[in-house]
Tab-separated table of C-alpha atoms in Angstrom:
chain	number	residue	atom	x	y	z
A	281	UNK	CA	2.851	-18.999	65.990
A	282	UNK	CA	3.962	-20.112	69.267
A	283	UNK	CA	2.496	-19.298	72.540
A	284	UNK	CA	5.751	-17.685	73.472
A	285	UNK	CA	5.933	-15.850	69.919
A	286	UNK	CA	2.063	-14.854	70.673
A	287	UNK	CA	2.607	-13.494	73.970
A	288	UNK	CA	4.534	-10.237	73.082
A	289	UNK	CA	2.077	-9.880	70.276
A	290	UNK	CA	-1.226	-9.341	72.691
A	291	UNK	CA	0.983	-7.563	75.173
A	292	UNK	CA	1.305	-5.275	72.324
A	293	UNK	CA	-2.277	-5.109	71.733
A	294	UNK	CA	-3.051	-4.378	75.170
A	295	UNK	CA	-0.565	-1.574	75.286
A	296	UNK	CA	-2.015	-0.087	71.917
A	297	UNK	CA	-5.747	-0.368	73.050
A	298	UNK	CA	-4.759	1.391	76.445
A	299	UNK	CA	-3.332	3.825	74.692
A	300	UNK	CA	-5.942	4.729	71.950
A	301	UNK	CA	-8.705	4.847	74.952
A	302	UNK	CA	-6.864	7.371	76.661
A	303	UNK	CA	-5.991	9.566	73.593
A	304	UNK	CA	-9.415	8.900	72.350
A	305	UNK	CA	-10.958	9.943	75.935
A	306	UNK	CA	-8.401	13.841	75.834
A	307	UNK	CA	-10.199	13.791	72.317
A	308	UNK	CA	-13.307	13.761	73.934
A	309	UNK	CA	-12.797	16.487	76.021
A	310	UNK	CA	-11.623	19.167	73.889
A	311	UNK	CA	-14.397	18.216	71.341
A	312	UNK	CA	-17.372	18.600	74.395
A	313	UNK	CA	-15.763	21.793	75.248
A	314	UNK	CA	-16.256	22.710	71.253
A	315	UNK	CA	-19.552	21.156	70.933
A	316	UNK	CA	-21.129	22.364	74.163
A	317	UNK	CA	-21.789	26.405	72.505
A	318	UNK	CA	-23.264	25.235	69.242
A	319	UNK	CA	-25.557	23.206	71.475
A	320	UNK	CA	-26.551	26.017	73.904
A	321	UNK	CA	-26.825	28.585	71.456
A	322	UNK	CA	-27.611	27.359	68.436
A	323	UNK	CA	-31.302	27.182	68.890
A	324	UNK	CA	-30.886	31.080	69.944
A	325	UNK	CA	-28.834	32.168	67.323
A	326	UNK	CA	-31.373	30.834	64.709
A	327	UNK	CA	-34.270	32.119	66.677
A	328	UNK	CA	-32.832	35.707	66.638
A	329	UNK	CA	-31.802	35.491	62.857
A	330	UNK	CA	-34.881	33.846	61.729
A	331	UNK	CA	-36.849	36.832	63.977
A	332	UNK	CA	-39.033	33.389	64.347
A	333	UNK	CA	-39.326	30.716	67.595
A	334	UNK	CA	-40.611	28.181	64.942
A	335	UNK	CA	-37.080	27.767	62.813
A	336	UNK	CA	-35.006	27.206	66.704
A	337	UNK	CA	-35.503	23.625	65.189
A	338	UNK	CA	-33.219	23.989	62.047
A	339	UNK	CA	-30.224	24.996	63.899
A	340	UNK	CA	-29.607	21.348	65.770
A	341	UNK	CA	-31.164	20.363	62.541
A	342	UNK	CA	-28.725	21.565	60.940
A	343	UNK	CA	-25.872	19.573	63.087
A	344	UNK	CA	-27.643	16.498	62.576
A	345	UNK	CA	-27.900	16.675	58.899
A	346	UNK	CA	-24.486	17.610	58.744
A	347	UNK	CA	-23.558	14.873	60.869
A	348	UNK	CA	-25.814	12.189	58.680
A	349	UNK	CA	-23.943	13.811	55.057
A	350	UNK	CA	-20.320	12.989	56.613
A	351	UNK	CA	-20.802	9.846	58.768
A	352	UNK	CA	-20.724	7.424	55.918
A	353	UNK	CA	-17.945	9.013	53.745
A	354	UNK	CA	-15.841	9.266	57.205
A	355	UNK	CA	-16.641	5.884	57.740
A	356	UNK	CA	-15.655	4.530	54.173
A	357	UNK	CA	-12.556	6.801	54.693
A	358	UNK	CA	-11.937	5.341	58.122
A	359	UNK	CA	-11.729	1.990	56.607
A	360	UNK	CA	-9.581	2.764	53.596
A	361	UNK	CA	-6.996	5.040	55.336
A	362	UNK	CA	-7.653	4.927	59.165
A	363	UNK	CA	-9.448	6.248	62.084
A	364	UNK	CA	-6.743	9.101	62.319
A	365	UNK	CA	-7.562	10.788	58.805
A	366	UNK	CA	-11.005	10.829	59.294
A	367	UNK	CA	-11.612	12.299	63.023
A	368	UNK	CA	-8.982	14.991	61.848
A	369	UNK	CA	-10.783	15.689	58.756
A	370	UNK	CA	-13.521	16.337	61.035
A	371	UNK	CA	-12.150	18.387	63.376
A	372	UNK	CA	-10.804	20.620	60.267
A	373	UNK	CA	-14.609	20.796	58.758
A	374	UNK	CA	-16.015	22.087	62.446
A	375	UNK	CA	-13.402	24.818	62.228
A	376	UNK	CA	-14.353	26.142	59.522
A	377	UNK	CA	-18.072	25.842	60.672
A	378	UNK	CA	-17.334	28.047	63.420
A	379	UNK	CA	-16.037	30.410	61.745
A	380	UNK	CA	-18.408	30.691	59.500
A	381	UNK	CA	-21.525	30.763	62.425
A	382	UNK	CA	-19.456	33.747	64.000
A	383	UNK	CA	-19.771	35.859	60.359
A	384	UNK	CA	-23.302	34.892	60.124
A	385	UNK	CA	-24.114	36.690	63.593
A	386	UNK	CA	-22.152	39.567	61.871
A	387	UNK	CA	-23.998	39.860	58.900
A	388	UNK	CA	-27.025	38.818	60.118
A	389	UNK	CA	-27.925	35.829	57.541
A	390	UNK	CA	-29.939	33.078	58.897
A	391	UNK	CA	-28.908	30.708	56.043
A	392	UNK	CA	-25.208	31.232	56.258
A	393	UNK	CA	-25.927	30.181	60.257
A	394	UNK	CA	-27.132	27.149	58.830
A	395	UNK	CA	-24.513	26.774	56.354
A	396	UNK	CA	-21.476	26.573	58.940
A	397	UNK	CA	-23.924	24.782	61.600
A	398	UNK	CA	-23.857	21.805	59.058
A	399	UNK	CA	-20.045	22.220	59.396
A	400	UNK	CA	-19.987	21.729	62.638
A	401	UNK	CA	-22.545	18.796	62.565
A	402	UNK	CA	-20.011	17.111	59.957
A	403	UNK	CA	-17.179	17.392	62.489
A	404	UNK	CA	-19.200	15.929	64.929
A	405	UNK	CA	-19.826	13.189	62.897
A	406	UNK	CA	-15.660	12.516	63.437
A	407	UNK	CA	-16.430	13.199	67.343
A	408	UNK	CA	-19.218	10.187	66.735
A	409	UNK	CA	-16.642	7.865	65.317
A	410	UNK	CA	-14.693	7.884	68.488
A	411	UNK	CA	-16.903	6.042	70.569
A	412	UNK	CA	-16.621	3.086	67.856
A	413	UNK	CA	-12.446	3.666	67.772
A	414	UNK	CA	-12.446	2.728	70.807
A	415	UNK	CA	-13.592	-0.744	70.410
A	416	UNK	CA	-11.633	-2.049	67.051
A	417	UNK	CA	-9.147	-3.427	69.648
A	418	UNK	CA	-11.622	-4.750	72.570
A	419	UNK	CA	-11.878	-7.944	73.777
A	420	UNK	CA	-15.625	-8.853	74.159
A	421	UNK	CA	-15.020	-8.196	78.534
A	422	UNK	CA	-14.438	-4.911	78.356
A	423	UNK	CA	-15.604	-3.387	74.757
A	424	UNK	CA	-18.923	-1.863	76.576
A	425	UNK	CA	-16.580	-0.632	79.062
A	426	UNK	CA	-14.161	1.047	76.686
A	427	UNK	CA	-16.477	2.230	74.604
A	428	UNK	CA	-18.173	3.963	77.802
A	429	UNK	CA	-14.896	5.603	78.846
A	430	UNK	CA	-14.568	7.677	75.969
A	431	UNK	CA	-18.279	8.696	75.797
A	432	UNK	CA	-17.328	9.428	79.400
A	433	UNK	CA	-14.677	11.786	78.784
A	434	UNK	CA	-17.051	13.919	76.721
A	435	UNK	CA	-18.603	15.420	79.892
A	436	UNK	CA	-15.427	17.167	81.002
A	437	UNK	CA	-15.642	19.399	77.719
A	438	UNK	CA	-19.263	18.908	77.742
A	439	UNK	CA	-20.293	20.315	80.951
A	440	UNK	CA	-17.528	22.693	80.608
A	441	UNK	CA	-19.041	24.344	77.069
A	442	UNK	CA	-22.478	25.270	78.235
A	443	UNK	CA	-21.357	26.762	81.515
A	444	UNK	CA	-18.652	28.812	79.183
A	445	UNK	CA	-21.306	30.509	77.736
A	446	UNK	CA	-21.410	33.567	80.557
A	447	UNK	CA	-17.718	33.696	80.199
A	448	UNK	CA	-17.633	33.647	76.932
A	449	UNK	CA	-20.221	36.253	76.245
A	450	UNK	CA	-18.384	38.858	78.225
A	451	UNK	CA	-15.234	37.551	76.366
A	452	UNK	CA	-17.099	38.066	73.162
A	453	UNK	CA	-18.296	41.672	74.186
A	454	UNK	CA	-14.567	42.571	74.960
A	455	UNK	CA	-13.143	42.132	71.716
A	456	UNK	CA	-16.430	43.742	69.943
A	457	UNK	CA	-17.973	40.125	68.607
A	458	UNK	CA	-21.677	40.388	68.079
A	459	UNK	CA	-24.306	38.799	70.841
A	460	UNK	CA	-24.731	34.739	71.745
A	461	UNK	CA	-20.764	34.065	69.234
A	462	UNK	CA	-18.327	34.789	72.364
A	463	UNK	CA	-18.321	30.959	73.361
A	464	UNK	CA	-17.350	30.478	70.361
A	465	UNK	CA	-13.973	31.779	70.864
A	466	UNK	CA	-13.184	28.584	73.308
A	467	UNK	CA	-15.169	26.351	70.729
A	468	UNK	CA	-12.368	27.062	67.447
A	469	UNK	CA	-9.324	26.975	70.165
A	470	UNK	CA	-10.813	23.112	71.768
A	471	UNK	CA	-11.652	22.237	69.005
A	472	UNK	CA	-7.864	22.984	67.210
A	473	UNK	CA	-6.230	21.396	70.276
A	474	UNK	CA	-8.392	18.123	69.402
A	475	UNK	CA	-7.198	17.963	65.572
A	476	UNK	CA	-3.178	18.204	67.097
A	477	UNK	CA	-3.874	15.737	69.735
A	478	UNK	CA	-4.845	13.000	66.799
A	479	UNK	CA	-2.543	13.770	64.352
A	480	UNK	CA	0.384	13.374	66.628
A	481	UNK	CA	-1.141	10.537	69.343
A	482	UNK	CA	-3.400	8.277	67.383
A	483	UNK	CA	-0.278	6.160	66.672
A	484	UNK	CA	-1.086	3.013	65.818
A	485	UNK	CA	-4.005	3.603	64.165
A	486	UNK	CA	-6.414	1.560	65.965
A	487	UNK	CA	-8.578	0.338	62.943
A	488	UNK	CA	-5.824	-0.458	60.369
A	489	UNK	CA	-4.162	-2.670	63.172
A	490	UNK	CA	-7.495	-4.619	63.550
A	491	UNK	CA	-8.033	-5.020	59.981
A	492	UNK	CA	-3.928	-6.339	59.573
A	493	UNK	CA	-4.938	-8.646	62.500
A	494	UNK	CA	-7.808	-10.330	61.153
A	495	UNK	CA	-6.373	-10.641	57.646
A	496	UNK	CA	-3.436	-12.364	59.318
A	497	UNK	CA	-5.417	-14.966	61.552
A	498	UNK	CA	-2.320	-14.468	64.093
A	499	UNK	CA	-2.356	-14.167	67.668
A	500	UNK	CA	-4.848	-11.609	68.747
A	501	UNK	CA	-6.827	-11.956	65.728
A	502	UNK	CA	-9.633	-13.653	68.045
A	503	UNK	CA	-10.326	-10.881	69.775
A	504	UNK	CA	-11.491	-8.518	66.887
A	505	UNK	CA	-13.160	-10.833	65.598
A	506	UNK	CA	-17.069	-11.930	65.067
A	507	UNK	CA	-20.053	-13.165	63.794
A	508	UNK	CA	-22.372	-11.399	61.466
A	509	UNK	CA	-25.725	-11.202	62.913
A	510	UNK	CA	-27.761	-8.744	60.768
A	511	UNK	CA	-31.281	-8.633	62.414
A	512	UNK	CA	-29.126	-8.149	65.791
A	513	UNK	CA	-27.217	-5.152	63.948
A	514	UNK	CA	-30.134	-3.826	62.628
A	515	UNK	CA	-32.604	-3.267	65.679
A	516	UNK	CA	-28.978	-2.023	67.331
A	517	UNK	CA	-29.412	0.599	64.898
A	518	UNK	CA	-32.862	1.641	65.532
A	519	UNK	CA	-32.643	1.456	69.047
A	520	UNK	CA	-29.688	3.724	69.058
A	521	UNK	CA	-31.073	6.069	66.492
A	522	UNK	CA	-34.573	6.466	68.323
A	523	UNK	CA	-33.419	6.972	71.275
A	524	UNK	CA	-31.003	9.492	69.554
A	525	UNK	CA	-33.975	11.434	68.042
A	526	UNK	CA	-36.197	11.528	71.435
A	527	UNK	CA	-33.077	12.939	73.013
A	528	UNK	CA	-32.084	15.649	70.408
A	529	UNK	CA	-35.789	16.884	69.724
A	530	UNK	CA	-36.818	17.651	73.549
A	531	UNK	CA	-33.599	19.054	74.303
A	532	UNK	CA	-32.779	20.960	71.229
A	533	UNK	CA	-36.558	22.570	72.465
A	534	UNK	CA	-35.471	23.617	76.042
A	535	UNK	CA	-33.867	26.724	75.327
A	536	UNK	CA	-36.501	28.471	73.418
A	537	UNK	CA	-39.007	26.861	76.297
A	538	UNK	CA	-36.795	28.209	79.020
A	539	UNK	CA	-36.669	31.375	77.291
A	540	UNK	CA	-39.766	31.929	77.498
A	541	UNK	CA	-39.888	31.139	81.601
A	542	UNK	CA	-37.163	33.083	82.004
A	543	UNK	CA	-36.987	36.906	81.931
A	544	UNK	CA	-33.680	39.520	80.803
A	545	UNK	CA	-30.500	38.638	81.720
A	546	UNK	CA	-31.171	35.020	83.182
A	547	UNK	CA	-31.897	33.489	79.928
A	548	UNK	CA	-28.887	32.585	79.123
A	549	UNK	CA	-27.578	31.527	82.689
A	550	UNK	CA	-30.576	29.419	83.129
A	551	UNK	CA	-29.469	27.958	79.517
A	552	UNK	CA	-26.000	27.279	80.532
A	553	UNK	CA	-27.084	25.883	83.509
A	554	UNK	CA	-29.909	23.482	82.169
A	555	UNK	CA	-27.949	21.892	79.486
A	556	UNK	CA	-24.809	21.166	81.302
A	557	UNK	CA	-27.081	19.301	84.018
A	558	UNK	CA	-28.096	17.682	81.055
A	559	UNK	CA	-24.596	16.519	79.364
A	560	UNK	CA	-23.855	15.793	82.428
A	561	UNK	CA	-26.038	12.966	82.128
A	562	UNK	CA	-25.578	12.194	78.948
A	563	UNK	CA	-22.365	11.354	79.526
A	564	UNK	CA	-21.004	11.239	83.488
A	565	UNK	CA	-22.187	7.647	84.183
A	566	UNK	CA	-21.291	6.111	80.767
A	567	UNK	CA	-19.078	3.892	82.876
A	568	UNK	CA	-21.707	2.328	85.015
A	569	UNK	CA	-23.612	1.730	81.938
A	570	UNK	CA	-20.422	0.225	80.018
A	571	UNK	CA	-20.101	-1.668	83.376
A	572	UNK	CA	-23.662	-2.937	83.249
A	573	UNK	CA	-23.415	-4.109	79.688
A	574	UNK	CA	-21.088	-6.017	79.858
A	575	UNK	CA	-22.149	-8.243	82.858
A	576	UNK	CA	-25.911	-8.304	82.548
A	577	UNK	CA	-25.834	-7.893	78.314
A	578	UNK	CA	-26.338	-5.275	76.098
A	579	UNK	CA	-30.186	-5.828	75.374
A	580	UNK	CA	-31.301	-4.945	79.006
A	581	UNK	CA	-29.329	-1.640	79.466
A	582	UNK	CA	-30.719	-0.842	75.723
A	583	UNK	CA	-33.948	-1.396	77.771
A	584	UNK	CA	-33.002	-0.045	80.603
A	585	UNK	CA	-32.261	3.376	78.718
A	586	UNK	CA	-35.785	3.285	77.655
A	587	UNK	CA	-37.748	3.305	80.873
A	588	UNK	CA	-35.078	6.179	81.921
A	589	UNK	CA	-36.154	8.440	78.454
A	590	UNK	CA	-39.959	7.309	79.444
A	591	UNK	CA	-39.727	9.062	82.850
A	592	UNK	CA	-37.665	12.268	81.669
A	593	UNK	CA	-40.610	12.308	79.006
A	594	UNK	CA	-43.374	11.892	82.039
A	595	UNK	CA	-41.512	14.575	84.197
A	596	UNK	CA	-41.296	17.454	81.387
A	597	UNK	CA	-44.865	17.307	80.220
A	598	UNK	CA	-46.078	17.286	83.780
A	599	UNK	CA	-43.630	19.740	85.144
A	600	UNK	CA	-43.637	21.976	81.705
A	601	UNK	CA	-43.561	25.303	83.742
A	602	UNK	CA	-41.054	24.517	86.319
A	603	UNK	CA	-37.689	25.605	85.807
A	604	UNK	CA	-36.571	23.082	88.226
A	605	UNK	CA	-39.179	19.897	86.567
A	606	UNK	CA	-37.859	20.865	82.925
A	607	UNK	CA	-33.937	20.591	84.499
A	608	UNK	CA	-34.696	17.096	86.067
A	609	UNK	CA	-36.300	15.839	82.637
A	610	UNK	CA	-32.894	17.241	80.944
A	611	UNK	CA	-30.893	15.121	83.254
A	612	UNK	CA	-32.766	11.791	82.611
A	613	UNK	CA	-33.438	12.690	79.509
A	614	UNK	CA	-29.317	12.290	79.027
A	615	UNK	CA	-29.068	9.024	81.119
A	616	UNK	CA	-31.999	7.631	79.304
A	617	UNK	CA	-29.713	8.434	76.203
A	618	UNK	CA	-26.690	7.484	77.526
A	619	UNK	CA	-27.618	4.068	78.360
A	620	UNK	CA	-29.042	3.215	75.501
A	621	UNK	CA	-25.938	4.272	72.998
A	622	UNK	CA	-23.290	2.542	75.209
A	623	UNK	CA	-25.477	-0.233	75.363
A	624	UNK	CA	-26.565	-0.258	71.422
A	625	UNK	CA	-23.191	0.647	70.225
A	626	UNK	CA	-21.667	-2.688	72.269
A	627	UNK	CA	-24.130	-4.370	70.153
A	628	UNK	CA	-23.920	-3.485	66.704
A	629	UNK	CA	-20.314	-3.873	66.820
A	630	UNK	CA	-19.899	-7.533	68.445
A	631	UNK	CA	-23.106	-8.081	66.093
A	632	UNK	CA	-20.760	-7.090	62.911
A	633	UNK	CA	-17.435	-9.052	61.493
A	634	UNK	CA	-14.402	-6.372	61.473
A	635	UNK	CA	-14.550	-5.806	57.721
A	636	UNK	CA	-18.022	-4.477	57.821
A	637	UNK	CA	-18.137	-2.547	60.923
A	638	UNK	CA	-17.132	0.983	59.633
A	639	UNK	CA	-19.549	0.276	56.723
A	640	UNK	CA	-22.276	-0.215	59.488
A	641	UNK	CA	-21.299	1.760	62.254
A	642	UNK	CA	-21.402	4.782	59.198
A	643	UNK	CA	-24.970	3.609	58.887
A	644	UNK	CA	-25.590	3.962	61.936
A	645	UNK	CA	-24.741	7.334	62.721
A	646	UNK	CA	-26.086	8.808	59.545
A	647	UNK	CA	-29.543	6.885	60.437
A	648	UNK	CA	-29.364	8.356	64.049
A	649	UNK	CA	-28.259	12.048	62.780
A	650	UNK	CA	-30.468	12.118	59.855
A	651	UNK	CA	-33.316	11.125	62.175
A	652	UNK	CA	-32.404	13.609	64.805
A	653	UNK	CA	-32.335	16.316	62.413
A	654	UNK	CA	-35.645	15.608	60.533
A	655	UNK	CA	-37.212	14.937	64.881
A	656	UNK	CA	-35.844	18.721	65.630
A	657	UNK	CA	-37.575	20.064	62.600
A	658	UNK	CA	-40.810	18.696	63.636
A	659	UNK	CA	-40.090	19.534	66.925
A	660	UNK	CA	-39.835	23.621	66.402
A	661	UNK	CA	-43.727	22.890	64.904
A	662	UNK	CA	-44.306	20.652	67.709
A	663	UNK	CA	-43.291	23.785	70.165
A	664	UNK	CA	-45.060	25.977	68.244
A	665	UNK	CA	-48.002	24.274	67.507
A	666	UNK	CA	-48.900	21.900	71.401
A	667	UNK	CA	-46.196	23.588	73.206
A	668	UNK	CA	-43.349	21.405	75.685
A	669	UNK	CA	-45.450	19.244	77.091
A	670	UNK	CA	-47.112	18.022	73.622
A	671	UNK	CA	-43.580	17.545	72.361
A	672	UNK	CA	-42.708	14.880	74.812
A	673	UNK	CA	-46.185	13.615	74.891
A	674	UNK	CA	-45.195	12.868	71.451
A	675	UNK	CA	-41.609	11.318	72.217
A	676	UNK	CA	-43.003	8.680	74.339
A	677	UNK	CA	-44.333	6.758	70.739
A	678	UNK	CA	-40.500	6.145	70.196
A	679	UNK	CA	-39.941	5.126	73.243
A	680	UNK	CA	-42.490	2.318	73.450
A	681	UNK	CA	-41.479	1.233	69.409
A	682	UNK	CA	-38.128	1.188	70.872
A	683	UNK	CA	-39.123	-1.270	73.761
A	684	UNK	CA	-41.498	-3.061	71.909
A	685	UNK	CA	-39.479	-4.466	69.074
A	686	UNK	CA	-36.446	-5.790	72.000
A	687	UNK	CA	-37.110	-9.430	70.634
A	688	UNK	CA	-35.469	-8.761	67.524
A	689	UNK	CA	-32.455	-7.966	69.167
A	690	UNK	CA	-31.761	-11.162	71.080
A	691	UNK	CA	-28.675	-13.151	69.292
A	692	UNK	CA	-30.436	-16.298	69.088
A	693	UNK	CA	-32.728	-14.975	66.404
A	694	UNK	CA	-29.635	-14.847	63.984
């Protein structure tokens, strides 16, 4: 093909990518609006069904094993029929979740909570797959920085959903819905807004366009494209998954720890309140990170992330009974997070050839989820057992495997 013939072509590329970032990024926002009351009151909900602090734990469990039981199959369907099908079979299995949390509140069953939690978790696990959509038609300047926008986008919705949880309670009253399920309400309409916007915008389909691109070595093809480097892929992985479980176990925690600093009616404000702070920085300076990545490399924002998680770690097990000291944590606790997914996520994918990535990126999230759920478990016994501070005593041993094993995930070792 000639230069002149090739020129339209990326043009066209260009356009597309622009395009699936910004539909990708509206996404983003309904699904943090959707997300943000499972995340708030999940942990409640299960406390007050169970009648037990200890099983708080299983609820985010509960999203993060049903995140790890879909993030493969969505990722082997990704790569048969599209990105498209599979975040909108997502958004359809977190619909029915919800639905199915709000009749466990009503008939008071602790397992059917669980049962639609896992729901939800699996239609996160399409939310997950956006953040790797977003790069299967980056050049290898800006994929960090794509990739970040969309994670960005989350905090919109994401901040938004915990401080919905007032609102949504009095909502909830109104039309006679049982206690902590009014948010609820906002989650099923965000979340139904999110499956229209991709079955009508996500045109091209990001993914199959890549794959037709590399198959036909034509212009653009180079840009999708690159070399396997396993050991590189695999301590992406870890690093994003253990980070992942430090982050989910302390904060999947603070609410039943805040409940019990807080007194009446200012439980669930100081909930709200807390965890948005905390979105917030899981997610508001993605870009900087993105930015970072990709002009000082991925490896020392992966590292980067870590000494972030160590101090949010430091602060909440020294500041255990301050409402204030266990917000702060919260907040680094999400930029800790934050840079270490934009950062790992860049990796693995420019560390994986086209035709494997959904395969691995898959892996990836159901290693992270399934890791984060088992982490929460252990972190309701944690609570129970050497109380808030113990708990991120505890997290810190991930942190330093995390930073420890860096050397494996230098290129050159490939």
């Amino acid at each position: 093909m000639s230069a002149a013939a090739g020129t339209p072509l990326t043009a066209d590329i260009e356009r597309a990518q622009r395009r699936t970032v910004r539909v990708l990024a509206a996404g983003q926002v309904l699904g943090g609006v959707a997300f943000g009351a499972t995340v708030s009151l999940g942990a409640l909900l299960a406390a007050d069904l169970s009648g037990q602090d200890g099983l708080s734990g299983f609820a985010t469990a509960s999203v993060t094993l049903g995140a790890a039981l879909a993030a493969i199959p969505l990722a082997r369907l990704a790569a048969r029929r599209g990105r498209r099908l599979a975040l909108t079979l997502g958004n359809t299995l977190a619909l029915v979740g919800i639905a199915i949390v709000v009749a466990s509140a009503v008939v008071r069953s602790f397992p059917l909570l669980l049962a639609g939690v896992v729901l939800i978790g699996m239609g996160n696990a399409g939310n997950l797959q956006s953040r790797f959509a977003a790069t299967d038609l980056a050049t290898d300047r800006r994929r960090a920085r794509d990739l970040s926008v969309v994670v960005w986008a989350t905090t919109v919705g994401g901040v938004a959903g915990p401080l919905l949880v007032g609102p949504g309670e009095s909502l909830g009253r109104m039309v006679g819905m049982p206690a902590l399920t009014g948010s609820y309400l906002f989650s099923f309409a965000a979340q139904g807004a999110a499956l229209a916007l991709y079955l009508v915008a996500l045109r091209p389909d990001p993914l199959l366009w890549a794959q037709r691109l590399e198959r036909s070595g034509g212009a653009g093809a180079s840009r999708i494209d690159a070399v396997d480097r396993p050991r590189v892929a695999r301590y992406a992985i870890f690093a994003v998954s253990g980070s992942h479980v430090v982050m989910a176990s302390v904060m999947a925690m603070t609410p039943v720890h805040l409940a019990h600093l807080s007194s009446g009616g200012e439980v669930t404000a100081t909930v709200g309140i807390t965890i948005a702070v905390h979105v917030f920085g899981m997610y508001g300076l993605s870009p900087l990170f993105g930015w970072l990545a990709d002009r000082i490399g991925r490896l020392p924002v992966v590292l980067l992330g870590q000494a972030i998680l160590a101090a949010s770690l430091v602060c909440a097990a020294l500041f255990t009974h301050s409402q204030v000291g266990v917000t702060l944590a919260l907040l680094l606790l999400g930029l800790g997070w934050s840079a270490a997914t934009v950062a790992g996520a860049a990796l693995l994918t420019e560390s994986t050839p086209t035709e494997r990535r959904p395969r691995r990126q898959g892996l990836s999230d159901t290693v992270m989820t399934l890791s984060a759920a088992v982490g929460s478990v252990l972190a309701g016994v944690a609570l129970a057992a050497i109380g808030y501070d113990g708990l991120a005593w505890c997290a810190l041993v991930l942190v330093a495997l995390v930073t420890m094993l860096a050397r494996w995930g230098r290129p050159s070792r490939d």
